[in-house]
PDB file of C-alpha atoms in Angstrom:
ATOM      1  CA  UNK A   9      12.496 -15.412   0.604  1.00  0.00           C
ATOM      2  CA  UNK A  10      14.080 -14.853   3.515  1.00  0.00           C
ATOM      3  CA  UNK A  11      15.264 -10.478   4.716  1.00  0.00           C
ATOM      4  CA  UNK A  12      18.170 -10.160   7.035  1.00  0.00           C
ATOM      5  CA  UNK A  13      16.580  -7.978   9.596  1.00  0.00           C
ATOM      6  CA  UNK A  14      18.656  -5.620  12.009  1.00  0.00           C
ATOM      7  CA  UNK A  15      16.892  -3.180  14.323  1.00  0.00           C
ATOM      8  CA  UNK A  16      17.380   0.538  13.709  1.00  0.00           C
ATOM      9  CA  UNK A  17      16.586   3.544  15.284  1.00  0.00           C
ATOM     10  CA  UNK A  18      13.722   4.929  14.295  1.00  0.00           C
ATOM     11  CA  UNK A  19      11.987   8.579  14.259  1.00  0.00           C
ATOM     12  CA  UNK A  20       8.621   9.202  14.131  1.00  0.00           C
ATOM     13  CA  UNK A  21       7.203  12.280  13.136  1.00  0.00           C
ATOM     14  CA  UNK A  22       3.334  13.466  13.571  1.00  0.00           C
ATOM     15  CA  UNK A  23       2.367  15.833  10.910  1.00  0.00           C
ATOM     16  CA  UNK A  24      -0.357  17.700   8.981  1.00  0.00           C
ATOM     17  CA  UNK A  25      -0.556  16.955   5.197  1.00  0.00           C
ATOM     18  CA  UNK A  26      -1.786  20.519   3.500  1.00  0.00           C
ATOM     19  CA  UNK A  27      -3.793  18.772   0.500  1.00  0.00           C
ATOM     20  CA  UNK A  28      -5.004  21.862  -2.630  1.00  0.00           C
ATOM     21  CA  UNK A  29      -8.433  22.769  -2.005  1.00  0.00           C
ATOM     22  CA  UNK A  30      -9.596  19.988   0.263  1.00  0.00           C
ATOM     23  CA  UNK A  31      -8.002  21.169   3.663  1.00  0.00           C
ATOM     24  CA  UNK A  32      -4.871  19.372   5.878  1.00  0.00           C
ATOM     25  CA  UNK A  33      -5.326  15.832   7.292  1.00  0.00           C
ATOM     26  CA  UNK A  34      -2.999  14.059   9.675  1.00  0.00           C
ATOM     27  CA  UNK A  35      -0.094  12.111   8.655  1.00  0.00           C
ATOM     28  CA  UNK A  36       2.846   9.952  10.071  1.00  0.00           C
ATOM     29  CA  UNK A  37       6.500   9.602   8.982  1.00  0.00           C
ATOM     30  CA  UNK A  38       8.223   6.429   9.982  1.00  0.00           C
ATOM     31  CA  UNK A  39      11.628   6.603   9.375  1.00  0.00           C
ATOM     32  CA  UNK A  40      14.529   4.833  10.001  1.00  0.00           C
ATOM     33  CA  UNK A  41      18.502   6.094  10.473  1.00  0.00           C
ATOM     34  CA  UNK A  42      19.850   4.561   7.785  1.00  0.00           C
ATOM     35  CA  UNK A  43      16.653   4.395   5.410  1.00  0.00           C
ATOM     36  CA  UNK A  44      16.892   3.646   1.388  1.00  0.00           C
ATOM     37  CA  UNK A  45      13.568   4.105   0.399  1.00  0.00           C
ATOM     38  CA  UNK A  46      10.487   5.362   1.259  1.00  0.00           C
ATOM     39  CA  UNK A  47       6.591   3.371   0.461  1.00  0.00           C
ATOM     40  CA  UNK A  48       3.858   6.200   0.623  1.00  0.00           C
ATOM     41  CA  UNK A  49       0.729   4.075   2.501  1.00  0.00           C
ATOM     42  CA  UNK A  50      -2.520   4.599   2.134  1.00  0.00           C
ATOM     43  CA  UNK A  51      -4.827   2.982   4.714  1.00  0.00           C
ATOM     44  CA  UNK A  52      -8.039   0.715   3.527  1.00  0.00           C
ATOM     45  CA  UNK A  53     -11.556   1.676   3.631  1.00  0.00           C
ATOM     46  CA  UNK A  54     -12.127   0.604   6.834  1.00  0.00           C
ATOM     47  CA  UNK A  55      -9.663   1.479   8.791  1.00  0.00           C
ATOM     48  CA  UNK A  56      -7.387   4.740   9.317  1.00  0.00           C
ATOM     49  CA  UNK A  57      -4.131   5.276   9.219  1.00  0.00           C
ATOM     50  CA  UNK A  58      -3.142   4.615  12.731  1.00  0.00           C
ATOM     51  CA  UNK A  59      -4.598   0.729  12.121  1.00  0.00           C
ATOM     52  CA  UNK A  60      -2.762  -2.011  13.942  1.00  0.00           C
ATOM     53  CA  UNK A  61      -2.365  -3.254  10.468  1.00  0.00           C
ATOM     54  CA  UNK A  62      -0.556   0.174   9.240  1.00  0.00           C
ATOM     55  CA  UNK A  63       1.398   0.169  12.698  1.00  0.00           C
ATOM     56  CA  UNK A  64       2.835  -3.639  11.518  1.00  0.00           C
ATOM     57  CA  UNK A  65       4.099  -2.714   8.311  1.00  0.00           C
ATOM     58  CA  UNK A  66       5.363   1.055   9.310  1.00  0.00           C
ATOM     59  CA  UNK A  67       7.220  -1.144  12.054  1.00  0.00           C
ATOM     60  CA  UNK A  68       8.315  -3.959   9.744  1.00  0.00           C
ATOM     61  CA  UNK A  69       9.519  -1.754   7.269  1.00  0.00           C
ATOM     62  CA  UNK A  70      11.732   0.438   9.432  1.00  0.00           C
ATOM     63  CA  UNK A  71      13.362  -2.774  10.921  1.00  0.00           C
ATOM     64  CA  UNK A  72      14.019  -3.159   7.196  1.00  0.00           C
ATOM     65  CA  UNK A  73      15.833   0.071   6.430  1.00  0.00           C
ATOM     66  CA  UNK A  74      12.342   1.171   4.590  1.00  0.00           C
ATOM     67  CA  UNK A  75      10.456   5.160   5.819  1.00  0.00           C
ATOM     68  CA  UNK A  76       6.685   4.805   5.756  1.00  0.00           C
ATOM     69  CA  UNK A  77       4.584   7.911   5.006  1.00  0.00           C
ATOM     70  CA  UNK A  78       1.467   7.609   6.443  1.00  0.00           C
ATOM     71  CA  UNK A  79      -1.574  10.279   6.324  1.00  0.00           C
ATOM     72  CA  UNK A  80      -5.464  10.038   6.439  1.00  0.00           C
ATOM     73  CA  UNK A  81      -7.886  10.431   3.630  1.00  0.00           C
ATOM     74  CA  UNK A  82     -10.245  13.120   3.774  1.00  0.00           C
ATOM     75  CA  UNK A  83     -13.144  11.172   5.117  1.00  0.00           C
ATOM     76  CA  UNK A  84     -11.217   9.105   7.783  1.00  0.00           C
ATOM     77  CA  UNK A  85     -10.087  12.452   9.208  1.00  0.00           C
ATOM     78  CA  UNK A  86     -13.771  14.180   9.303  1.00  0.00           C
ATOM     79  CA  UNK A  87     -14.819  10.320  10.508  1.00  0.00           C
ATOM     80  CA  UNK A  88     -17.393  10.242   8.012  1.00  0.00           C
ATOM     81  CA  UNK A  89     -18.271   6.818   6.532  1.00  0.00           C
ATOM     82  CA  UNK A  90     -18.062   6.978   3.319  1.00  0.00           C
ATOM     83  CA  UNK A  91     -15.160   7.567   1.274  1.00  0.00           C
ATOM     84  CA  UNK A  92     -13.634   9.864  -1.253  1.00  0.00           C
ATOM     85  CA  UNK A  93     -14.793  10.590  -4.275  1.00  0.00           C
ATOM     86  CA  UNK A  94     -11.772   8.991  -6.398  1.00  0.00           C
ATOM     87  CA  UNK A  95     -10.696  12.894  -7.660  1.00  0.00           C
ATOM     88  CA  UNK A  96     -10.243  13.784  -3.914  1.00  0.00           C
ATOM     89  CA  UNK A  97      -8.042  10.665  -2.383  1.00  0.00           C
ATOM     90  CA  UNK A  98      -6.029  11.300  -5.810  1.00  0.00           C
ATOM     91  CA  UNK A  99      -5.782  14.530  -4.710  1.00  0.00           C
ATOM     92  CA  UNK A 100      -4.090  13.356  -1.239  1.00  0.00           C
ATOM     93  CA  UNK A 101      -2.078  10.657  -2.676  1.00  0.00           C
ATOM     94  CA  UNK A 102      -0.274  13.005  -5.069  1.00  0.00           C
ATOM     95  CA  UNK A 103      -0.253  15.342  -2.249  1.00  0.00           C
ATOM     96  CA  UNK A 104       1.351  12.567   0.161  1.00  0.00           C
ATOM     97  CA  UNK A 105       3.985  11.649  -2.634  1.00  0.00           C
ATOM     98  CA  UNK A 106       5.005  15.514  -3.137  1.00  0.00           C
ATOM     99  CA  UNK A 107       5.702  15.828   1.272  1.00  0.00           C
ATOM    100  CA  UNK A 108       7.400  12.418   1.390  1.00  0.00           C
ATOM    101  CA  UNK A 109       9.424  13.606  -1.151  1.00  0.00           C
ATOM    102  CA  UNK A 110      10.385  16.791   0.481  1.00  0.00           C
ATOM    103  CA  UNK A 111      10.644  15.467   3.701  1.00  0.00           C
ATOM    104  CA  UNK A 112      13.464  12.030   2.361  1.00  0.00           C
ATOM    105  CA  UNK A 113      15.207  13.704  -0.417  1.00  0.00           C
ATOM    106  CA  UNK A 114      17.282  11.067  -1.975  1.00  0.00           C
ATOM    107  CA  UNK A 115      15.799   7.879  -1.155  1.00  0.00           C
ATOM    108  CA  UNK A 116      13.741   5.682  -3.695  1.00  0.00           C
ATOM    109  CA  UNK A 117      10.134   6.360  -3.328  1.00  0.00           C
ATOM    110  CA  UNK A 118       7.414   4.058  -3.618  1.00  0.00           C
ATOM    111  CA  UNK A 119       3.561   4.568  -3.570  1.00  0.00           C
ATOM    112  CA  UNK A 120       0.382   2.312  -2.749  1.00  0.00           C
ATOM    113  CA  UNK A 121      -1.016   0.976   0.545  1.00  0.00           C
ATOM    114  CA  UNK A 122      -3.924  -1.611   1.973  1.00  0.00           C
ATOM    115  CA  UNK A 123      -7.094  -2.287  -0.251  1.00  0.00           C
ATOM    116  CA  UNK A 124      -8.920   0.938  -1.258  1.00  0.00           C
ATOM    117  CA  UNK A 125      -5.665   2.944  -0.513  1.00  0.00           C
ATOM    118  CA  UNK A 126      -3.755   0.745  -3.231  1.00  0.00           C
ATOM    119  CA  UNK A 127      -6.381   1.265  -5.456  1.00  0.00           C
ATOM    120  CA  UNK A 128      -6.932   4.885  -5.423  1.00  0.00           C
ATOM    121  CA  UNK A 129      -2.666   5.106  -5.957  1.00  0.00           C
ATOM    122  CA  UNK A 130      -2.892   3.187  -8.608  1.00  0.00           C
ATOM    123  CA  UNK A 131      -5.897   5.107 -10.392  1.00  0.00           C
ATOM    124  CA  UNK A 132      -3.661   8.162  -9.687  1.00  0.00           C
ATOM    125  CA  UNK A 133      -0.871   7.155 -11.165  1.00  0.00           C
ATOM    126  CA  UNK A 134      -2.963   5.253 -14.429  1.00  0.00           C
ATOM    127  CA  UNK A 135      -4.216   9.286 -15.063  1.00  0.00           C
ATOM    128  CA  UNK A 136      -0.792  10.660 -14.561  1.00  0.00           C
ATOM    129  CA  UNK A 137       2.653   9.512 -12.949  1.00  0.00           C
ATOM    130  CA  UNK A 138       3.088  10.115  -9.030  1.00  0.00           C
ATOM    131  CA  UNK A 139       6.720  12.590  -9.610  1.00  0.00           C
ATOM    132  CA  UNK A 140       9.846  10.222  -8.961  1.00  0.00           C
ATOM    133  CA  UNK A 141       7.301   7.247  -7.727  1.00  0.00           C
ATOM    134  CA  UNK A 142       9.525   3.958  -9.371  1.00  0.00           C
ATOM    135  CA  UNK A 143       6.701   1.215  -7.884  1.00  0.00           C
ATOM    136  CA  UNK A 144       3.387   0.735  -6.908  1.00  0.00           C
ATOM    137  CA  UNK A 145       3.388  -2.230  -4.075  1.00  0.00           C
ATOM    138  CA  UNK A 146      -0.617  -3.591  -3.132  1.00  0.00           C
ATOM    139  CA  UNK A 147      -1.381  -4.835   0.592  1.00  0.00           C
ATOM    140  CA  UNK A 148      -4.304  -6.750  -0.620  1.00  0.00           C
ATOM    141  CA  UNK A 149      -5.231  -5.504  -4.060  1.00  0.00           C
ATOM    142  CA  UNK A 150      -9.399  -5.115  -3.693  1.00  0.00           C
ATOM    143  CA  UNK A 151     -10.000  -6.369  -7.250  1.00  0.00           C
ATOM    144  CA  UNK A 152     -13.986  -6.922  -6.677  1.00  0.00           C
ATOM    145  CA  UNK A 153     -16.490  -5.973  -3.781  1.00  0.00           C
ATOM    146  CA  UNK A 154     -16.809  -9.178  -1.653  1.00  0.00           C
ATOM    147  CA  UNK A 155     -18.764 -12.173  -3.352  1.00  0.00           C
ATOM    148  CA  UNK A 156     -19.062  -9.768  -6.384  1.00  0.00           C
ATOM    149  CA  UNK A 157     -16.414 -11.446  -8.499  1.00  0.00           C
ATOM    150  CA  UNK A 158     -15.454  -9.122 -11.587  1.00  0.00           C
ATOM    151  CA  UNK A 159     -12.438  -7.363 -12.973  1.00  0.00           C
ATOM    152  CA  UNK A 160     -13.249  -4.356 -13.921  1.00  0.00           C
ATOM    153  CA  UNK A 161     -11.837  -2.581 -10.916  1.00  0.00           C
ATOM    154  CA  UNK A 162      -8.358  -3.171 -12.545  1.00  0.00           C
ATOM    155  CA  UNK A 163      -9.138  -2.572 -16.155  1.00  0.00           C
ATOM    156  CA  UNK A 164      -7.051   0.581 -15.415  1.00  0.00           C
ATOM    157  CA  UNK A 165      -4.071  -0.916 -14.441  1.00  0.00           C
ATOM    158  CA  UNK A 166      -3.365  -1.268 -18.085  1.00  0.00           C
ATOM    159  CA  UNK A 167      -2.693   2.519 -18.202  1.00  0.00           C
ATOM    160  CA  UNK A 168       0.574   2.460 -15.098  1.00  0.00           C
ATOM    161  CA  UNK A 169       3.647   1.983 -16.914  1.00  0.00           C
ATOM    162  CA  UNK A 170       5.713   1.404 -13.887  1.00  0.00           C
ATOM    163  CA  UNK A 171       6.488  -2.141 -12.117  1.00  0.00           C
ATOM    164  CA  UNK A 172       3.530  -3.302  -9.703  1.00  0.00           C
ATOM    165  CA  UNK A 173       3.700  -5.670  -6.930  1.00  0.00           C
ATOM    166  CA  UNK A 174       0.934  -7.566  -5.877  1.00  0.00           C
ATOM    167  CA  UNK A 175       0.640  -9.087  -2.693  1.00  0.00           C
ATOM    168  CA  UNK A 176      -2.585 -11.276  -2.120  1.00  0.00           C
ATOM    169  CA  UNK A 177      -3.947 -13.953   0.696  1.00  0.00           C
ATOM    170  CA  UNK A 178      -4.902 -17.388  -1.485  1.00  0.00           C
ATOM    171  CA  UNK A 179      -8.156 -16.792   0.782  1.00  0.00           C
ATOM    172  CA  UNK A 180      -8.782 -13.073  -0.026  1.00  0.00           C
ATOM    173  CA  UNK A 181     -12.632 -12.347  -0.409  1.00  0.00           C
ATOM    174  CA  UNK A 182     -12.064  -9.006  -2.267  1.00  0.00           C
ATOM    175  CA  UNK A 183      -9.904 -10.940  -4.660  1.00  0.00           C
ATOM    176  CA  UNK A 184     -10.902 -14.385  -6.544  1.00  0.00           C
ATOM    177  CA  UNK A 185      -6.975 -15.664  -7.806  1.00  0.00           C
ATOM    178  CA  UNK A 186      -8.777 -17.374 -10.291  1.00  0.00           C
ATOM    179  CA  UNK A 187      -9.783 -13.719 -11.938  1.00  0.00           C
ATOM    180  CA  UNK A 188      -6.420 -11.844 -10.505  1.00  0.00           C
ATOM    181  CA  UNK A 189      -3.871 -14.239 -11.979  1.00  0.00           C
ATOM    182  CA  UNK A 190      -4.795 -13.741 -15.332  1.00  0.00           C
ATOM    183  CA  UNK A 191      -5.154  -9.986 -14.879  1.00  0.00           C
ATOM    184  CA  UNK A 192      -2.021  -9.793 -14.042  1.00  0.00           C
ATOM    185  CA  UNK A 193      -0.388 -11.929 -16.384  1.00  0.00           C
ATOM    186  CA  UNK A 194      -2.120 -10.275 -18.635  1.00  0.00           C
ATOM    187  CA  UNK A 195      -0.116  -6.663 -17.637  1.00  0.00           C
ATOM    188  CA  UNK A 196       3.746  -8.607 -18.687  1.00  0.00           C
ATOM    189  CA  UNK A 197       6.487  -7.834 -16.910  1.00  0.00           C
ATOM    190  CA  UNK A 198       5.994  -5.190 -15.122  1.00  0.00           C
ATOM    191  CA  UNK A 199       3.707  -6.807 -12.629  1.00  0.00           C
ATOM    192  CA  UNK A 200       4.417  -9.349 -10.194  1.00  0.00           C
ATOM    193  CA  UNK A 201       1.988 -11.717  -8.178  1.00  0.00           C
ATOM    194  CA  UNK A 202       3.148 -13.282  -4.855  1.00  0.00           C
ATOM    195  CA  UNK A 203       0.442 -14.913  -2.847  1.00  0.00           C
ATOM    196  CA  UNK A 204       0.122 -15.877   0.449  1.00  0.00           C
ATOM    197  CA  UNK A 205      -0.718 -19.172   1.027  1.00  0.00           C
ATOM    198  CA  UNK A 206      -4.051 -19.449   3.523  1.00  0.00           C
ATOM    199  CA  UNK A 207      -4.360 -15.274   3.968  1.00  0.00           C
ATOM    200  CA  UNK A 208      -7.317 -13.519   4.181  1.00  0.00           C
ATOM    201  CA  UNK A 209      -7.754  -9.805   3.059  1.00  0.00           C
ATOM    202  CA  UNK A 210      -5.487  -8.666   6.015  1.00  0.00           C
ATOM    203  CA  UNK A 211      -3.003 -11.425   5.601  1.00  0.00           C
ATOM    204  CA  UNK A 212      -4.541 -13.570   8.229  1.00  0.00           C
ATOM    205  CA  UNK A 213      -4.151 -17.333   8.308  1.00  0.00           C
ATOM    206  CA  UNK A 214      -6.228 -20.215  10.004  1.00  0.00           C
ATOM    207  CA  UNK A 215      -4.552 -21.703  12.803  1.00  0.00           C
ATOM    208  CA  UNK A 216      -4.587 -25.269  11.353  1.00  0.00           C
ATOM    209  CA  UNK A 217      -2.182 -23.782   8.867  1.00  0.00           C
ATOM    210  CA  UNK A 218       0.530 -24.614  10.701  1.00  0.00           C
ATOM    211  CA  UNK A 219       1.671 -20.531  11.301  1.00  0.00           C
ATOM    212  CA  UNK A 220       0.436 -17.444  12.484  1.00  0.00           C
ATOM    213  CA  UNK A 221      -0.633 -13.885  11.520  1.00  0.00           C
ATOM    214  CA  UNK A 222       2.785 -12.396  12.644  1.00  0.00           C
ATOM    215  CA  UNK A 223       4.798 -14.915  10.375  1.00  0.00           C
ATOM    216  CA  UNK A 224       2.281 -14.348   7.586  1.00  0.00           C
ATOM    217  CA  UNK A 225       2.731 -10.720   8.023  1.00  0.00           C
ATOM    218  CA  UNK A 226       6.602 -11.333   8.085  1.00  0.00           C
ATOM    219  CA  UNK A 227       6.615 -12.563   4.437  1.00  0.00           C
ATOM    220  CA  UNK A 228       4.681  -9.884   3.160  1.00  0.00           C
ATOM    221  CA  UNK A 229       7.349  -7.693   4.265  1.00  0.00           C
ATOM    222  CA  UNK A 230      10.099  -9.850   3.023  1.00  0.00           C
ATOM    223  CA  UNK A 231       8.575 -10.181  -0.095  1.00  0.00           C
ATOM    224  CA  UNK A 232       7.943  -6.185  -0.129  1.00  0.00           C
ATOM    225  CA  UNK A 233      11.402  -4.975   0.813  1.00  0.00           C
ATOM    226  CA  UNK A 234      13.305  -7.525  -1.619  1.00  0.00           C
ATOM    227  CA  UNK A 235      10.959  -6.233  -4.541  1.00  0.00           C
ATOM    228  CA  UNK A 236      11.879  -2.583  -3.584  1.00  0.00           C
ATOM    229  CA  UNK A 237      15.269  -3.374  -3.302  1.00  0.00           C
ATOM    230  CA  UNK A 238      14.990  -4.960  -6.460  1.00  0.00           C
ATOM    231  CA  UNK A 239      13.582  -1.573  -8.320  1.00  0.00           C
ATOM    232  CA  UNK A 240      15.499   0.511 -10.291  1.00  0.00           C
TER     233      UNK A 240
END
């Protein structure tokens, strides 16, 4: 699947993201002149939102004609090490879908993110739907904790009636294909598997693969904006 790819400009906007009872946390809007969409992204565990890994895909995606909104989750912005109690990250996601709303009024909106952030967005949505959200698109879907293969981390996904796109490394700890695939088969046609041959949880490949991170990076994208395109 190949994306035609022609650069635009690009604003990008630091903000503060008020969230109901918790407090503000920072937040970044990627977004490009001529944008048609807009993917709400919610960093991993790990890792906040100004990750070289966010950067890549806020990048990619403008070069694509796609706005990112970016913000931090509670815990991330008080650097604490733990994360959010599920309530309180649903809390910001809905909170993060309401601003990027306001702030690209008319484009196609789509929610999710990397890992943990994909998760919580799709727990939020699985309790009730993210307003005008058409997709929920996974960088890495975490659907066990690492050498702790299991499903029931997804056993909620049975409750989000809107298409999902799942976008997984073939060598993704976090995620044994041989428990995803069925999963997601398992959730019809309104979810959608592409995997990335030799990627890790990040996308990363081995270099006797024949390509590198960038280029495995580059079909994540590709696959991403196509299936947004592709969305109602």
């Amino acid at each position: 699947m190949i994306v035609a790819i022609k650069t635009q400009a690009v604003k990008t906007k630091e903000l503060k993201l008020a969230i109901e009872r918790i407090g503000s946390v920072s937040a970044i809007l990627t977004q490009p002149d001529k944008a048609r969409a807009c993917y709400i992204l919610s960093h991993g565990a790990g890792a906040d939102m100004r990750h070289s890994f966010m950067d890549k895909v806020a990048t990619g995606l403008a070069n694509r004609g796609i706005a990112t909104f970016r913000f931090n989750f509670r815990y991330m912005e008080k650097k604490q090490g733990r994360p959010d109690q599920p309530a309180v990250a649903h809390a910001a996601i809905r909170a993060a879908v309401e601003e990027a709303a306001r702030l690209c009024p008319g484009l196609k909106l789509v929610a999710g993110g990397k890992s943990f952030g994909g998760r919580m967005t799709s727990q939020a949505q699985s309790k009730a739907p993210l307003p005008d959200v058409k997709g929920l698109a996974f960088l890495g879907f975490p659907l066990h904790a690492d050498k702790k293969p299991s499903t029931e981390r997804a056993e909620h996904l049975a409750h989000v009636e809107i298409p999902m796109l799942f976008l997984q490394g073939t060598r993704d700890g976090l995620a044994d294909l041989g428990l995803l695939r069925p999963v997601i088969a398992a959730l019809g046609t309104k979810a959608t598997l592409h995997e990335v041959e030799g990627g890790d949880h990040s996308f990363a490949v081995l270099k006797k693969s024949g390509r590198t991170n960038e280029e495995a990076v580059e079909e994540v994208l590709d696959t991403l904006t196509a299936w947004i395109d592709e969305l109602p």
